[in-house]
Amino acid sequence: MISLNPYRIGFRTIKTAVGMALGIIIAKLIGLDNFASSAILVVLCIKHTKVHSLQAIVSRFVSCFMILIFGSIAFSLLGQHAIVLGIIVLFFIPLTVVFKVQEGVVTSCVILLHVFNAQTIDLHLFINEILLLVVGLGIAFLMNSIMPSLDSNLKHYKQQIEQQFTAIFETFSETCQKTNISIDISFKQLKFTIRKAKSIAFRDVKNHFVRNENSYYHYFDMREEQLELLHRMALIIENIETKDCMLTKISNLFAEVATNVNSNDYTALRLHSLYEIRLELNEAELPTTHESFRTRASLLQLLNELEAYLAVKSQFGSLRLHSDQKVTI
């Protein structure tokens, strides 16, 4: 049985429909020939981000202007024949690649067909096609300037990731009280969530012409780096074989980190607590059995990984939005 996707009208669909209608109405009011072609320009230039839209508009305008001149000259000299049309396309497409405007090939072919079907190739035709480009691409630019804010989505992902980090540290704290316990945490799913959040943050950058970075993107990148350290810590905890006098203190440290995952103010305090535990481990008596010796080595390695986690957080600092408003993380 065929599976159908759920029916949904997105914001981009609405912009495309409105833009197409406006393009045809304006082009018809101006009295342009082939006024319906302005709708094609709108459809081809509606993109997910403002930057991509502007790039598409520039690419299509340049390629259409090139084909308008190229086609007008070729048809005037060789005649408006199908073979001439094919030769023009044969040489024009590689030319767009040279000038890096190949994205406008489809739009250019529409303009080329207007020239091919024109009764006379003159200044009126040239002006008509330029105005079609201005109307279609101009409306596409206006439609793409209206983009929904992604801040709420970014904040949602930030809170979701922090909650999962808190749950992980709570699990670490509980597991340290036991030995040889398997930790049931979906690190792959959390990594997928972080990468999805990074992609949205990157898209937010592309929705601003004067912004070349996004603090949220760096924040999620920092969390992705910390996630790798958490995964390594989980493997170490699972391999703890025997009880150790320091396990309770490490468990308490994990509990402290869990309650302050979204805060940067207490990172230095957590590092201080970690250094105290490490000093006690260095001064403690050496283990007497192989199992306890391996456990002690695991604890030292666990503290190293936790120190690296806290150092990553400390280096990142605080999350700053483009408006320079400070948000605690």
Tab-separated table of C-alpha atoms in Angstrom:
chain	number	residue	atom	x	y	z
A	1	MET	CA	0.000	0.000	0.000
A	2	ILE	CA	1.274	3.459	-0.934
A	3	SER	CA	2.263	5.585	2.049
A	4	LEU	CA	1.394	9.267	1.753
A	5	ASN	CA	3.135	12.097	3.539
A	6	PRO	CA	0.974	14.276	5.813
A	7	TYR	CA	-0.599	17.231	4.025
A	8	ARG	CA	0.936	20.492	5.199
A	9	ILE	CA	1.135	24.054	3.893
A	10	GLY	CA	4.449	25.544	4.946
A	11	PHE	CA	5.542	29.159	5.125
A	12	ARG	CA	7.668	28.776	2.003
A	13	THR	CA	4.652	27.430	0.098
A	14	ILE	CA	2.583	30.436	1.118
A	15	LYS	CA	5.337	32.835	0.007
A	16	THR	CA	5.614	31.043	-3.333
A	17	ALA	CA	1.864	31.197	-3.985
A	18	VAL	CA	1.595	34.874	-3.030
A	19	GLY	CA	4.748	35.766	-4.977
A	20	MET	CA	3.538	34.029	-8.148
A	21	ALA	CA	0.209	35.812	-8.016
A	22	LEU	CA	1.830	39.206	-7.400
A	23	GLY	CA	4.338	38.632	-10.200
A	24	ILE	CA	1.645	37.930	-12.777
A	25	ILE	CA	-0.585	40.784	-11.587
A	26	ILE	CA	2.192	43.399	-11.657
A	27	ALA	CA	3.658	42.202	-14.969
A	28	LYS	CA	0.199	42.256	-16.557
A	29	LEU	CA	-0.592	45.734	-15.195
A	30	ILE	CA	2.650	47.065	-16.660
A	31	GLY	CA	1.631	45.570	-19.990
A	32	LEU	CA	4.531	43.174	-20.432
A	33	ASP	CA	4.506	40.411	-23.028
A	34	ASN	CA	4.801	36.863	-21.643
A	35	PHE	CA	3.792	38.258	-18.237
A	36	ALA	CA	3.141	34.754	-16.837
A	37	SER	CA	6.889	34.049	-16.996
A	38	SER	CA	7.412	36.351	-14.019
A	39	ALA	CA	5.767	33.648	-11.890
A	40	ILE	CA	8.427	31.151	-13.016
A	41	LEU	CA	11.143	33.523	-11.820
A	42	VAL	CA	9.476	33.799	-8.417
A	43	VAL	CA	9.198	30.016	-8.001
A	44	LEU	CA	12.845	29.427	-8.899
A	45	CYS	CA	14.144	32.096	-6.512
A	46	ILE	CA	12.188	31.221	-3.356
A	47	LYS	CA	14.795	29.639	-1.067
A	48	HIS	CA	15.114	28.529	2.557
A	49	THR	CA	17.399	31.430	3.522
A	50	LYS	CA	17.890	35.067	2.542
A	51	VAL	CA	21.522	34.621	1.530
A	52	HIS	CA	20.754	31.661	-0.743
A	53	SER	CA	17.863	33.610	-2.239
A	54	LEU	CA	20.059	36.616	-3.006
A	55	GLN	CA	22.680	34.353	-4.573
A	56	ALA	CA	20.001	32.721	-6.745
A	57	ILE	CA	18.611	36.104	-7.801
A	58	VAL	CA	22.033	37.474	-8.800
A	59	SER	CA	22.891	34.251	-10.626
A	60	ARG	CA	19.633	34.248	-12.579
A	61	PHE	CA	19.789	37.928	-13.470
A	62	VAL	CA	23.349	37.641	-14.824
A	63	SER	CA	22.635	34.456	-16.793
A	64	CYS	CA	19.365	35.840	-18.201
A	65	PHE	CA	21.060	39.084	-19.253
A	66	MET	CA	23.794	37.061	-20.962
A	67	ILE	CA	21.360	34.835	-22.865
A	68	LEU	CA	19.270	37.844	-23.861
A	69	ILE	CA	22.235	39.471	-25.577
A	70	PHE	CA	23.667	36.192	-26.887
A	71	GLY	CA	20.304	34.956	-28.204
A	72	SER	CA	19.329	38.278	-29.775
A	73	ILE	CA	22.589	38.460	-31.724
A	74	ALA	CA	22.543	34.784	-32.779
A	75	PHE	CA	18.894	34.777	-33.911
A	76	SER	CA	19.317	38.086	-35.754
A	77	LEU	CA	22.307	36.737	-37.704
A	78	LEU	CA	21.327	33.081	-38.198
A	79	GLY	CA	17.540	33.182	-38.014
A	80	GLN	CA	15.035	31.887	-35.485
A	81	HIS	CA	15.424	28.166	-36.180
A	82	ALA	CA	15.368	25.191	-33.842
A	83	ILE	CA	18.908	24.215	-34.834
A	84	VAL	CA	20.155	27.706	-33.942
A	85	LEU	CA	18.340	27.394	-30.595
A	86	GLY	CA	20.137	24.121	-29.881
A	87	ILE	CA	23.539	25.575	-30.826
A	88	ILE	CA	22.974	28.559	-28.506
A	89	VAL	CA	22.155	26.267	-25.570
A	90	LEU	CA	25.119	24.019	-26.440
A	91	PHE	CA	27.580	26.878	-26.020
A	92	PHE	CA	25.693	28.869	-23.373
A	93	ILE	CA	25.485	26.242	-20.613
A	94	PRO	CA	29.289	25.771	-20.379
A	95	LEU	CA	29.582	29.562	-20.397
A	96	THR	CA	27.386	29.817	-17.290
A	97	VAL	CA	29.684	27.324	-15.562
A	98	VAL	CA	32.683	29.497	-16.410
A	99	PHE	CA	30.996	32.546	-14.870
A	100	LYS	CA	29.588	30.440	-11.959
A	101	VAL	CA	25.961	31.352	-12.728
A	102	GLN	CA	24.814	27.878	-13.808
A	103	GLU	CA	21.967	28.085	-11.302
A	104	GLY	CA	20.216	30.418	-13.748
A	105	VAL	CA	20.246	28.039	-16.747
A	106	VAL	CA	16.554	27.106	-16.493
A	107	THR	CA	15.460	30.731	-16.183
A	108	SER	CA	17.718	31.695	-19.068
A	109	CYS	CA	16.101	29.080	-21.292
A	110	VAL	CA	12.714	30.692	-20.609
A	111	ILE	CA	14.058	34.071	-21.722
A	112	LEU	CA	15.731	32.442	-24.736
A	113	LEU	CA	12.409	30.946	-25.836
A	114	HIS	CA	10.820	34.407	-25.621
A	115	VAL	CA	13.440	35.677	-28.048
A	116	PHE	CA	12.995	32.584	-30.226
A	117	ASN	CA	9.218	33.124	-30.498
A	118	ALA	CA	9.379	36.914	-30.890
A	119	GLN	CA	8.089	38.303	-34.197
A	120	THR	CA	10.779	40.965	-34.191
A	121	ILE	CA	13.976	41.224	-32.180
A	122	ASP	CA	14.286	44.871	-31.227
A	123	LEU	CA	14.730	47.255	-28.297
A	124	HIS	CA	11.130	46.725	-27.176
A	125	LEU	CA	11.778	42.989	-26.719
A	126	PHE	CA	14.977	43.700	-24.801
A	127	ILE	CA	13.226	46.140	-22.417
A	128	ASN	CA	10.260	43.766	-21.984
A	129	GLU	CA	12.519	40.898	-20.886
A	130	ILE	CA	14.543	43.093	-18.532
A	131	LEU	CA	11.337	44.316	-16.870
A	132	LEU	CA	10.130	40.716	-16.542
A	133	LEU	CA	13.364	39.935	-14.707
A	134	VAL	CA	13.032	42.992	-12.467
A	135	VAL	CA	9.421	42.148	-11.540
A	136	GLY	CA	9.948	38.411	-10.979
A	137	LEU	CA	13.287	38.617	-9.190
A	138	GLY	CA	12.226	41.717	-7.230
A	139	ILE	CA	9.125	40.011	-5.850
A	140	ALA	CA	11.169	36.902	-5.041
A	141	PHE	CA	13.590	39.084	-3.069
A	142	LEU	CA	10.729	40.721	-1.141
A	143	MET	CA	9.148	37.335	-0.371
A	144	ASN	CA	12.447	35.944	0.882
A	145	SER	CA	13.072	38.978	3.067
A	146	ILE	CA	10.170	37.668	5.160
A	147	MET	CA	11.680	34.823	7.149
A	148	PRO	CA	10.329	33.333	10.391
A	149	SER	CA	12.549	33.753	13.431
A	150	LEU	CA	14.463	30.618	14.409
A	151	ASP	CA	15.242	31.817	17.948
A	152	SER	CA	12.424	29.813	19.522
A	153	ASN	CA	13.603	26.609	17.806
A	154	LEU	CA	17.187	27.232	18.879
A	155	LYS	CA	16.155	27.871	22.483
A	156	HIS	CA	14.054	24.701	22.446
A	157	TYR	CA	16.991	22.599	21.241
A	158	LYS	CA	19.270	24.255	23.792
A	159	GLN	CA	16.908	23.344	26.656
A	160	GLN	CA	16.397	19.830	25.312
A	161	ILE	CA	20.134	19.166	25.081
A	162	GLU	CA	20.774	20.587	28.554
A	163	GLN	CA	18.064	18.366	30.034
A	164	GLN	CA	19.632	15.294	28.456
A	165	PHE	CA	23.082	16.308	29.690
A	166	THR	CA	21.638	16.668	33.201
A	167	ALA	CA	20.086	13.206	32.943
A	168	ILE	CA	23.412	11.740	31.837
A	169	PHE	CA	25.310	13.190	34.791
A	170	GLU	CA	22.599	12.002	37.178
A	171	THR	CA	22.973	8.522	35.702
A	172	PHE	CA	26.756	8.747	36.129
A	173	SER	CA	26.294	9.771	39.752
A	174	GLU	CA	23.998	6.831	40.485
A	175	THR	CA	26.142	4.313	38.602
A	176	CYS	CA	29.287	5.293	40.513
A	177	GLN	CA	27.670	3.809	43.589
A	178	LYS	CA	27.608	0.406	41.866
A	179	THR	CA	30.078	-1.729	39.883
A	180	ASN	CA	29.975	-3.463	36.492
A	181	ILE	CA	26.709	-1.795	35.549
A	182	SER	CA	25.822	-1.124	31.929
A	183	ILE	CA	24.786	2.513	31.287
A	184	ASP	CA	21.691	2.766	29.097
A	185	ILE	CA	22.107	6.136	27.356
A	186	SER	CA	21.340	6.882	23.694
A	187	PHE	CA	24.410	8.909	22.753
A	188	LYS	CA	23.684	8.500	19.028
A	189	GLN	CA	20.255	10.062	19.364
A	190	LEU	CA	21.639	12.972	21.376
A	191	LYS	CA	24.389	13.479	18.796
A	192	PHE	CA	21.744	13.555	16.059
A	193	THR	CA	19.792	16.182	18.030
A	194	ILE	CA	22.873	18.370	18.434
A	195	ARG	CA	23.721	18.155	14.739
A	196	LYS	CA	20.161	19.047	13.809
A	197	ALA	CA	20.357	22.055	16.124
A	198	LYS	CA	23.656	23.080	14.487
A	199	SER	CA	22.053	22.933	11.048
A	200	ILE	CA	19.244	25.242	12.192
A	201	ALA	CA	21.765	27.634	13.730
A	202	PHE	CA	23.710	27.659	10.465
A	203	ARG	CA	20.488	28.390	8.581
A	204	ASP	CA	19.860	31.306	10.906
A	205	VAL	CA	23.224	32.768	9.866
A	206	LYS	CA	22.144	32.548	6.228
A	207	ASN	CA	19.005	34.530	7.050
A	208	HIS	CA	21.079	37.634	7.843
A	209	PHE	CA	23.121	39.514	5.265
A	210	VAL	CA	25.392	41.248	7.808
A	211	ARG	CA	25.973	38.329	10.174
A	212	ASN	CA	28.643	35.737	9.443
A	213	GLU	CA	28.388	33.685	12.615
A	214	ASN	CA	25.880	32.500	15.156
A	215	SER	CA	26.607	32.076	18.875
A	216	TYR	CA	24.116	29.241	19.024
A	217	TYR	CA	26.123	27.359	16.397
A	218	HIS	CA	29.278	27.639	18.514
A	219	TYR	CA	27.258	26.633	21.571
A	220	PHE	CA	25.962	23.437	19.917
A	221	ASP	CA	29.447	22.749	18.570
A	222	MET	CA	30.732	22.981	22.142
A	223	ARG	CA	28.039	20.538	23.306
A	224	GLU	CA	28.968	18.123	20.538
A	225	GLU	CA	32.577	18.170	21.729
A	226	GLN	CA	31.430	17.594	25.317
A	227	LEU	CA	29.231	14.711	24.182
A	228	GLU	CA	32.279	12.803	22.967
A	229	LEU	CA	33.820	13.240	26.419
A	230	LEU	CA	30.608	12.022	28.070
A	231	HIS	CA	30.657	8.927	25.904
A	232	ARG	CA	34.209	8.159	26.971
A	233	MET	CA	33.268	8.714	30.630
A	234	ALA	CA	30.394	6.243	30.291
A	235	LEU	CA	32.745	3.556	28.985
A	236	ILE	CA	35.140	4.144	31.899
A	237	ILE	CA	32.356	3.966	34.512
A	238	GLU	CA	31.070	0.696	33.040
A	239	ASN	CA	34.533	-0.831	33.469
A	240	ILE	CA	34.842	-0.014	37.191
A	241	GLU	CA	35.283	-3.416	38.825
A	242	THR	CA	35.477	-2.812	42.566
A	243	LYS	CA	34.396	-0.342	45.206
A	244	ASP	CA	36.773	2.510	45.993
A	245	CYS	CA	36.769	5.072	48.745
A	246	MET	CA	36.794	7.889	46.157
A	247	LEU	CA	33.732	6.703	44.227
A	248	THR	CA	31.338	8.460	46.590
A	249	LYS	CA	33.123	11.804	46.165
A	250	ILE	CA	33.186	11.426	42.380
A	251	SER	CA	29.504	10.538	42.493
A	252	ASN	CA	28.795	13.738	44.448
A	253	LEU	CA	30.839	15.736	41.935
A	254	PHE	CA	28.771	14.317	39.074
A	255	ALA	CA	25.618	15.296	40.971
A	256	GLU	CA	26.920	18.871	41.344
A	257	VAL	CA	27.713	19.086	37.640
A	258	ALA	CA	24.230	17.754	36.832
A	259	THR	CA	22.560	20.583	38.756
A	260	ASN	CA	24.688	23.217	36.977
A	261	VAL	CA	24.734	21.987	33.370
A	262	ASN	CA	23.140	25.202	32.107
A	263	SER	CA	25.338	27.540	34.130
A	264	ASN	CA	28.851	28.770	33.475
A	265	ASP	CA	29.305	30.507	36.838
A	266	TYR	CA	30.178	27.357	38.789
A	267	THR	CA	32.651	25.746	36.373
A	268	ALA	CA	35.657	26.987	38.366
A	269	LEU	CA	34.175	25.583	41.584
A	270	ARG	CA	33.636	22.181	39.955
A	271	LEU	CA	37.236	22.189	38.753
A	272	HIS	CA	38.385	23.024	42.284
A	273	SER	CA	36.421	20.075	43.675
A	274	LEU	CA	37.892	17.843	40.981
A	275	TYR	CA	41.455	18.886	41.857
A	276	GLU	CA	40.808	18.129	45.535
A	277	ILE	CA	39.671	14.594	44.681
A	278	ARG	CA	42.710	14.102	42.461
A	279	LEU	CA	45.039	15.190	45.302
A	280	GLU	CA	43.367	12.739	47.662
A	281	LEU	CA	43.774	9.972	45.081
A	282	ASN	CA	47.472	10.775	44.745
A	283	GLU	CA	47.941	10.625	48.515
A	284	ALA	CA	45.819	7.507	49.073
A	285	GLU	CA	47.408	4.139	49.723
A	286	LEU	CA	48.123	1.993	46.677
A	287	PRO	CA	45.590	-0.777	45.903
A	288	THR	CA	46.521	-4.300	46.905
A	289	THR	CA	44.685	-6.266	44.192
A	290	HIS	CA	44.704	-6.186	40.420
A	291	GLU	CA	40.981	-5.358	40.295
A	292	SER	CA	41.265	-2.435	42.702
A	293	PHE	CA	44.386	-1.189	40.878
A	294	ARG	CA	42.483	-1.133	37.577
A	295	THR	CA	39.618	0.638	39.304
A	296	ARG	CA	41.960	3.301	40.682
A	297	ALA	CA	43.412	3.836	37.190
A	298	SER	CA	39.880	4.159	35.804
A	299	LEU	CA	39.045	6.803	38.403
A	300	LEU	CA	42.072	8.870	37.440
A	301	GLN	CA	41.139	8.602	33.782
A	302	LEU	CA	37.553	9.510	34.619
A	303	LEU	CA	38.704	12.682	36.381
A	304	ASN	CA	40.821	13.591	33.344
A	305	GLU	CA	37.817	13.289	31.043
A	306	LEU	CA	35.641	15.317	33.403
A	307	GLU	CA	38.338	17.987	33.617
A	308	ALA	CA	38.398	18.177	29.810
A	309	TYR	CA	34.582	18.508	29.816
A	310	LEU	CA	34.688	21.407	32.277
A	311	ALA	CA	37.575	23.040	30.402
A	312	VAL	CA	35.570	23.036	27.155
A	313	LYS	CA	32.691	24.710	28.968
A	314	SER	CA	34.991	27.258	30.605
A	315	GLN	CA	36.640	28.192	27.297
A	316	PHE	CA	33.297	28.731	25.607
A	317	GLY	CA	32.150	31.242	28.205
A	318	SER	CA	28.590	32.542	27.914
A	319	LEU	CA	26.176	32.387	25.005
A	320	ARG	CA	25.779	35.776	23.361
A	321	LEU	CA	23.079	36.531	20.827
A	322	HIS	CA	23.492	38.878	17.888
A	323	SER	CA	21.799	41.615	19.901
A	324	ASP	CA	24.635	41.249	22.449
A	325	GLN	CA	22.152	40.208	25.108
A	326	LYS	CA	23.750	37.804	27.542
A	327	VAL	CA	22.039	34.485	28.109
A	328	THR	CA	23.310	32.019	30.690
A	329	ILE	CA	24.030	28.540	29.453
